[in-house]
XYZ file of C-alpha atoms in Angstrom:
496
model
C 71.097 103.376 124.024
C 69.645 105.727 121.429
C 68.182 104.678 118.127
C 70.980 106.258 116.106
C 73.620 104.326 118.042
C 71.547 101.189 117.947
C 71.213 101.088 114.178
C 74.911 101.713 113.552
C 76.373 98.911 111.460
C 78.665 96.586 113.382
C 81.232 95.426 110.853
C 82.699 91.993 111.637
C 86.260 91.853 112.759
C 88.564 91.155 109.816
C 91.348 88.573 109.696
C 94.524 89.577 111.596
C 97.737 90.315 109.798
C 100.534 87.777 109.760
C 102.033 87.126 113.125
C 105.728 86.755 113.924
C 107.247 83.880 115.870
C 105.504 83.226 119.169
C 107.088 84.575 122.346
C 106.921 83.075 125.762
C 104.828 84.897 128.302
C 106.691 86.988 130.787
C 107.456 84.804 133.801
C 109.445 85.739 136.881
C 113.148 85.043 136.313
C 112.783 84.472 132.582
C 113.251 87.111 129.934
C 110.800 86.303 127.143
C 112.858 88.325 124.681
C 115.666 85.767 124.880
C 114.951 82.807 122.573
C 114.846 79.405 124.209
C 116.357 77.700 121.232
C 118.715 78.787 118.506
C 116.217 77.390 115.972
C 113.328 79.824 115.628
C 110.069 78.834 114.024
C 109.254 80.217 110.621
C 106.661 83.025 110.516
C 103.129 81.641 110.305
C 100.490 83.043 108.014
C 96.729 82.760 108.138
C 96.359 81.626 111.730
C 93.054 83.080 112.954
C 92.877 84.982 116.185
C 90.869 83.771 119.129
C 87.136 83.835 118.317
C 86.198 85.695 121.492
C 86.406 89.207 120.021
C 84.340 88.247 116.969
C 81.650 86.578 119.084
C 81.484 89.535 121.447
C 81.132 91.894 118.500
C 78.308 89.833 117.028
C 76.551 89.565 120.381
C 76.849 93.320 120.885
C 75.266 93.848 117.484
C 72.374 91.508 118.286
C 71.780 93.169 121.637
C 71.840 96.554 119.948
C 69.292 95.403 117.359
C 66.998 93.906 119.979
C 67.224 97.070 122.066
C 66.382 99.185 119.052
C 63.374 97.074 118.111
C 62.176 97.060 121.704
C 62.351 100.863 121.928
C 60.582 101.377 118.624
C 57.848 98.811 119.219
C 57.205 100.231 122.691
C 56.752 103.686 121.213
C 54.456 102.317 118.534
C 52.412 100.362 121.071
C 51.889 103.611 122.964
C 49.978 105.147 120.049
C 46.206 104.977 120.422
C 45.035 106.540 117.169
C 45.572 105.495 113.583
C 47.141 108.816 112.560
C 49.679 108.805 115.396
C 50.616 105.176 114.644
C 51.158 105.920 110.951
C 53.408 108.853 111.781
C 55.397 106.849 114.326
C 55.872 103.997 111.834
C 57.143 106.365 109.149
C 59.605 108.094 111.482
C 60.930 104.860 113.000
C 61.372 103.227 109.601
C 63.325 106.231 108.348
C 65.704 105.879 111.288
C 66.147 102.161 110.657
C 66.990 102.464 106.966
C 68.899 105.748 107.299
C 66.600 107.942 105.216
C 65.508 111.515 105.829
C 62.215 111.611 103.917
C 59.390 109.274 103.032
C 55.707 108.666 102.589
C 53.218 106.105 103.810
C 50.087 105.091 101.934
C 47.297 103.406 103.909
C 44.880 101.621 101.586
C 43.316 98.461 103.076
C 42.741 95.714 100.529
C 39.131 95.131 101.627
C 38.168 98.564 100.318
C 36.426 99.614 103.537
C 38.899 102.384 104.242
C 40.035 104.653 105.595
C 42.640 105.556 102.967
C 45.344 108.076 103.788
C 48.690 109.318 102.538
C 51.094 110.989 104.943
C 54.575 112.340 104.359
C 57.807 112.762 106.288
C 59.780 115.804 105.195
C 57.402 116.224 102.251
C 54.824 118.958 101.785
C 51.320 118.337 100.465
C 52.412 119.708 97.098
C 55.380 117.320 96.953
C 53.142 114.390 97.865
C 50.886 115.486 95.027
C 53.838 115.391 92.600
C 54.685 111.846 93.694
C 51.080 110.759 93.208
C 51.184 111.944 89.586
C 53.374 108.936 88.792
C 51.210 106.040 87.502
C 50.604 103.469 90.218
C 51.766 100.680 87.941
C 55.180 102.354 87.744
C 55.750 102.379 91.510
C 56.562 99.477 93.794
C 54.025 100.535 96.409
C 51.316 101.044 93.781
C 51.800 97.557 92.356
C 51.659 96.093 95.852
C 48.477 97.988 96.757
C 46.869 96.859 93.502
C 47.555 93.246 94.471
C 49.755 92.443 91.481
C 51.728 89.172 91.634
C 55.248 89.067 93.072
C 54.936 92.426 94.813
C 54.901 91.349 98.460
C 58.636 91.733 99.116
C 60.532 94.947 99.926
C 62.112 96.659 96.952
C 65.058 99.038 96.750
C 65.753 101.444 93.901
C 69.363 102.426 94.642
C 69.792 104.811 91.681
C 66.530 106.194 90.329
C 68.078 108.747 87.990
C 70.532 106.243 86.545
C 68.180 103.291 86.141
C 66.974 103.168 82.510
C 64.404 100.513 83.366
C 62.317 102.814 85.554
C 59.351 104.775 84.280
C 60.408 108.231 83.006
C 57.792 109.786 85.276
C 59.562 108.352 88.315
C 62.866 109.913 87.281
C 61.223 113.241 86.466
C 59.517 113.497 89.853
C 62.670 112.336 91.649
C 64.736 115.000 89.920
C 62.148 117.669 90.713
C 61.920 116.773 94.410
C 65.630 116.048 94.844
C 65.761 112.401 95.843
C 67.915 109.784 94.118
C 66.985 106.427 95.707
C 64.083 104.786 97.496
C 63.237 101.765 99.597
C 59.695 100.367 99.663
C 58.385 98.231 102.516
C 54.917 96.624 102.128
C 52.634 96.556 105.160
C 50.443 93.489 105.475
C 49.077 91.221 108.159
C 49.584 87.484 107.761
C 52.544 88.037 105.430
C 54.798 85.032 105.277
C 58.552 85.240 105.433
C 60.160 84.510 102.106
C 61.617 81.021 102.209
C 64.425 82.094 99.913
C 67.055 84.704 100.663
C 65.908 88.274 100.128
C 68.460 90.926 99.419
C 68.248 94.675 99.655
C 67.012 94.934 96.086
C 64.061 92.637 96.766
C 65.359 89.624 94.806
C 64.139 86.344 96.210
C 65.102 82.727 95.934
C 63.358 80.349 93.544
C 60.868 79.047 96.124
C 60.218 82.366 97.870
C 56.631 83.179 98.781
C 55.018 86.360 100.127
C 51.420 85.908 101.091
C 49.731 89.270 101.617
C 46.273 88.219 102.677
C 45.812 91.432 104.670
C 47.277 94.253 102.594
C 47.141 97.497 104.536
C 49.517 99.845 102.756
C 53.151 100.529 102.013
C 55.917 102.785 103.272
C 58.495 104.385 100.980
C 61.659 106.017 102.293
C 63.668 108.380 100.090
C 67.429 109.056 99.944
C 68.991 112.284 98.738
C 71.906 110.391 97.143
C 72.106 107.008 95.371
C 72.030 104.453 98.169
C 70.304 101.377 99.505
C 69.978 100.011 103.037
C 72.287 97.277 104.222
C 70.977 93.743 104.576
C 70.931 94.135 108.359
C 68.874 97.324 108.086
C 66.432 95.616 105.725
C 65.986 92.808 108.218
C 65.347 95.215 111.099
C 62.786 97.299 109.233
C 61.095 94.123 107.998
C 60.652 92.785 111.536
C 59.419 96.169 112.715
C 56.989 96.464 109.795
C 55.403 93.100 110.588
C 54.737 94.165 114.153
C 53.522 97.582 112.983
C 51.089 96.018 110.517
C 49.416 94.003 113.280
C 49.147 97.136 115.431
C 47.719 99.123 112.531
C 45.158 96.400 111.855
C 43.889 96.642 115.436
C 43.662 100.432 115.304
C 41.972 100.209 111.910
C 39.209 97.988 113.247
C 38.800 100.275 116.239
C 38.473 103.347 114.035
C 35.951 101.587 111.821
C 33.880 100.633 114.863
C 33.958 104.227 116.048
C 32.926 105.485 112.637
C 30.021 103.039 112.530
C 28.885 104.087 115.998
C 29.157 107.766 115.064
C 27.053 107.123 111.968
C 24.396 105.420 114.093
C 24.443 108.333 116.545
C 23.947 110.810 113.708
C 20.988 108.805 112.464
C 19.409 108.971 115.921
C 19.570 112.784 115.901
C 17.308 115.118 113.906
C 18.148 115.184 110.204
C 17.077 118.838 110.085
C 15.812 121.423 112.535
C 12.308 122.893 112.284
C 11.641 126.398 110.973
C 9.500 128.420 113.351
C 8.767 132.141 112.836
C 10.621 134.319 115.301
C 13.481 131.933 116.036
C 16.438 130.462 114.165
C 18.090 127.208 115.228
C 21.492 125.591 114.773
C 23.040 122.464 116.272
C 26.557 121.116 116.487
C 27.826 117.767 117.722
C 31.408 116.627 118.289
C 31.621 112.882 118.790
C 34.339 111.498 121.042
C 36.164 108.223 120.362
C 33.878 106.378 122.768
C 30.716 107.591 120.996
C 28.688 108.478 124.052
C 25.039 109.325 124.388
C 24.931 113.128 124.022
C 21.875 114.239 122.083
C 19.650 117.210 121.236
C 16.219 117.696 119.720
C 13.891 120.411 118.471
C 10.278 119.797 117.534
C 7.422 122.067 116.504
C 4.408 122.130 118.811
C 0.854 123.476 118.417
C 0.246 127.258 118.318
C 3.689 127.951 116.798
C 5.389 126.774 119.970
C 8.734 125.029 119.990
C 10.168 122.299 122.185
C 13.936 122.281 122.702
C 15.736 119.447 124.470
C 19.282 118.389 125.168
C 20.705 115.611 127.266
C 23.398 113.058 127.908
C 23.289 109.365 128.789
C 26.026 107.951 130.998
C 28.502 105.528 129.466
C 29.491 104.967 125.872
C 29.150 102.474 123.076
C 26.077 100.647 121.766
C 24.295 100.611 125.126
C 24.531 104.387 125.464
C 23.356 104.852 121.868
C 20.341 102.612 122.454
C 19.418 104.467 125.640
C 19.868 107.797 123.854
C 17.510 106.737 121.086
C 14.828 105.578 123.534
C 15.036 108.735 125.645
C 14.837 111.049 122.658
C 11.879 109.162 121.204
C 10.128 109.166 124.592
C 10.709 112.871 125.134
C 9.220 113.708 121.753
C 6.055 111.808 122.665
C 5.810 113.406 126.109
C 6.474 116.872 124.665
C 3.522 116.518 122.309
C 1.229 115.431 125.174
C 2.488 117.763 127.929
C 4.679 120.275 126.131
C 3.591 123.306 128.143
C 4.762 121.670 131.371
C 8.475 120.830 131.224
C 8.359 119.310 134.713
C 5.728 116.789 133.605
C 7.761 115.946 130.516
C 10.874 115.162 132.541
C 8.864 113.253 135.145
C 7.520 110.980 132.425
C 11.047 110.638 131.037
C 12.275 109.599 134.472
C 9.676 106.833 134.587
C 10.664 105.654 131.109
C 14.321 105.522 132.064
C 13.646 103.472 135.213
C 11.543 101.012 133.224
C 13.857 100.585 130.226
C 17.310 101.381 131.674
C 17.135 100.603 135.408
C 20.906 100.832 135.879
C 21.486 103.919 133.750
C 21.631 107.588 134.630
C 21.055 110.530 132.334
C 20.853 114.294 132.393
C 18.278 116.213 130.396
C 16.912 119.694 129.902
C 13.621 120.517 128.237
C 12.439 124.001 127.267
C 8.985 125.046 126.054
C 9.398 128.126 123.856
C 6.891 130.609 122.484
C 8.915 132.573 119.923
C 6.231 135.176 119.212
C 6.218 136.133 122.907
C 9.946 135.373 123.366
C 9.298 133.330 126.490
C 10.995 130.122 127.567
C 9.863 127.793 130.358
C 12.408 125.111 131.148
C 13.239 122.386 133.615
C 16.472 120.454 134.022
C 17.450 117.122 135.504
C 21.047 117.392 136.614
C 21.902 119.278 133.437
C 24.108 122.320 132.911
C 22.256 125.668 132.770
C 21.697 127.381 129.404
C 23.686 130.467 128.458
C 22.012 133.517 126.932
C 24.257 135.890 125.008
C 23.721 139.093 123.066
C 25.224 142.514 122.511
C 24.247 143.787 125.976
C 24.579 140.736 128.192
C 26.033 137.252 128.492
C 24.844 135.273 131.478
C 23.824 131.829 132.600
C 20.137 131.177 133.161
C 19.493 130.331 136.795
C 17.869 126.920 137.057
C 16.758 124.957 140.087
C 19.008 122.261 141.487
C 17.915 118.764 140.550
C 19.306 115.242 140.400
C 19.948 113.424 137.121
C 17.305 111.061 135.815
C 17.574 107.605 137.294
C 19.208 108.754 140.534
C 16.083 109.192 142.670
C 12.956 107.086 143.102
C 10.810 110.005 141.963
C 12.092 113.025 140.108
C 10.516 116.454 140.294
C 11.911 119.979 140.310
C 10.258 123.349 139.727
C 10.554 124.996 136.329
C 11.894 128.475 135.604
C 10.817 131.075 133.058
C 12.857 133.771 131.368
C 12.561 136.074 128.379
C 15.404 136.482 125.882
C 15.749 139.919 124.356
C 15.521 140.523 120.599
C 18.727 139.402 118.869
C 19.905 137.235 121.768
C 20.972 133.613 121.370
C 20.304 130.923 123.951
C 22.927 128.155 124.047
C 22.016 124.692 125.308
C 25.053 122.414 125.688
C 26.063 119.105 127.234
C 28.511 118.611 130.062
C 31.165 117.301 127.681
C 31.846 120.859 126.530
C 33.028 121.743 130.022
C 34.960 118.533 130.629
C 36.915 118.743 127.403
C 38.508 121.976 128.545
C 40.517 120.068 131.151
C 39.847 122.864 133.651
C 38.043 122.785 136.968
C 34.294 123.239 136.908
C 34.392 126.929 137.816
C 37.159 127.713 135.330
C 35.343 125.795 132.594
C 32.177 127.834 133.152
C 34.240 131.025 133.099
C 35.886 129.942 129.867
C 32.511 129.242 128.272
C 31.153 132.605 129.439
C 34.152 134.443 128.006
C 33.836 132.616 124.689
C 30.162 133.542 124.339
C 30.793 137.133 125.360
C 33.585 137.414 122.797
C 31.513 136.451 119.755
C 32.160 139.135 117.108
C 29.207 141.369 116.296
C 29.137 140.263 112.656
C 28.585 136.653 113.747
C 25.786 137.237 116.241
C 23.118 137.216 113.528
C 23.753 133.535 112.785
C 23.211 130.971 115.588
C 25.428 128.473 113.758
C 28.287 130.986 113.668
C 27.811 131.657 117.385
C 27.977 127.927 118.168
C 31.059 127.464 115.982
C 32.857 130.382 117.630
C 32.134 129.033 121.105
C 33.367 125.549 120.191
C 36.567 126.887 118.619
C 37.270 129.087 121.622
C 36.381 126.690 124.416
C 37.793 123.442 123.092
C 41.537 122.867 122.727
C 42.873 122.944 119.181
C 43.252 119.142 118.986
C 39.668 118.531 120.116
C 40.704 116.693 123.287
C 41.060 117.824 126.854
C 44.469 118.233 128.405
C 44.271 114.892 130.183
C 43.992 113.037 126.845
C 40.391 111.878 127.301
C 37.600 112.909 124.951
C 33.858 113.103 125.358
C 30.870 113.871 123.198
C 29.774 117.478 122.896
C 26.366 118.677 121.753
C 25.345 122.324 121.351
C 21.904 123.651 120.420
C 21.645 127.373 119.673
C 18.374 129.308 119.355
C 18.453 132.964 118.228
C 15.312 134.970 118.890
C 14.379 137.807 116.546
């Protein structure tokens, strides 16, 4: 049963019209049209029909409502991000109350954010017009500000004809072409009003509406003067209570991800060093799991430069802690043994086995001499760098090696190559390939094509080269085609 059919109003069966004198049922050998007696009973008025049809109609309506709520809550439960849940809530509520347009304002009462305003059938400019109305003049604004007696839904069935509304509300309504609205608060822990609540939001004398967890409010707009039926108000109220709990869970999850991303950013270099003969740029795209992808660049004696990039397996706080320890250890080893990348990674392997015995990580370290344009590098299970310029785009051949933490003793020979003037060397983590959703070979081919297709005007800037590669390689929504997301780190070095 579709949503449109499910939310159709089931009007109760009315009282039957007056019935004539009762007739006998048709029985074999007896003609029921022939009266049994010459004295017929007088016509009876007001005798109700059998209650079966009315009960069946009511039961059908309840089943329809339950089916509708089940479908909508299942779709909402399938959303895994805050933005998708907000959009689903707005669309489902519009179907329940019979509106075509609306807006939803997310503004948690604790002030920790995030705060968002999304629209349904409204452009950004139209949302801006609505936001010009003073908050105190709108039902959702008064609720979000925590004013008393604002926890119940409120209908404005005739905005243009209601002299009690703020003139700004009528002006914006006339400009955008809507004539009525219905506002539904979104809050966790909200109590049902103990008094009867009608479509206009009036409550009984002992009604209460505790909104200890105000999250936001949804407003649906009607093109003509109208208000939802009491049954529709009840359905959208039940749905909104479930939606608020789901939003609260997604809100906490997004806050945790934001906190982890902030910690990860603090563990990375705040700025890249400036070394004559080379220009650096770095980009990082954090996934929802906040993994352990990292990069580093540090100046070394004799105008040398150490470049590193790596990834720690797993996600969450443990991966962030391991990332921080590995990066700090590599910086120390690079200062002591910077000219020998193999020694640096061997020391890093020992550190990983001592501090993270159950973890695995990939890493690549390069010792660069910009004045000579030479790079000596070694990798531990990491993807090979990509050098790109006007005359060539190719992967640097590196020796095969296992990730750190996989073998009892790590060691692999280093390789040396010389970038040409004007070429950019791209170091990247494995997440860049995995986010494409392609096979390994196709992902490498896609990366190669993206680097080779960098416009000539952008090749002077390593940051522009990195941005072009990310835009070209990654899908537009930032996720791979399977729905999973991973961290991505890119370090670009352009040699003059």
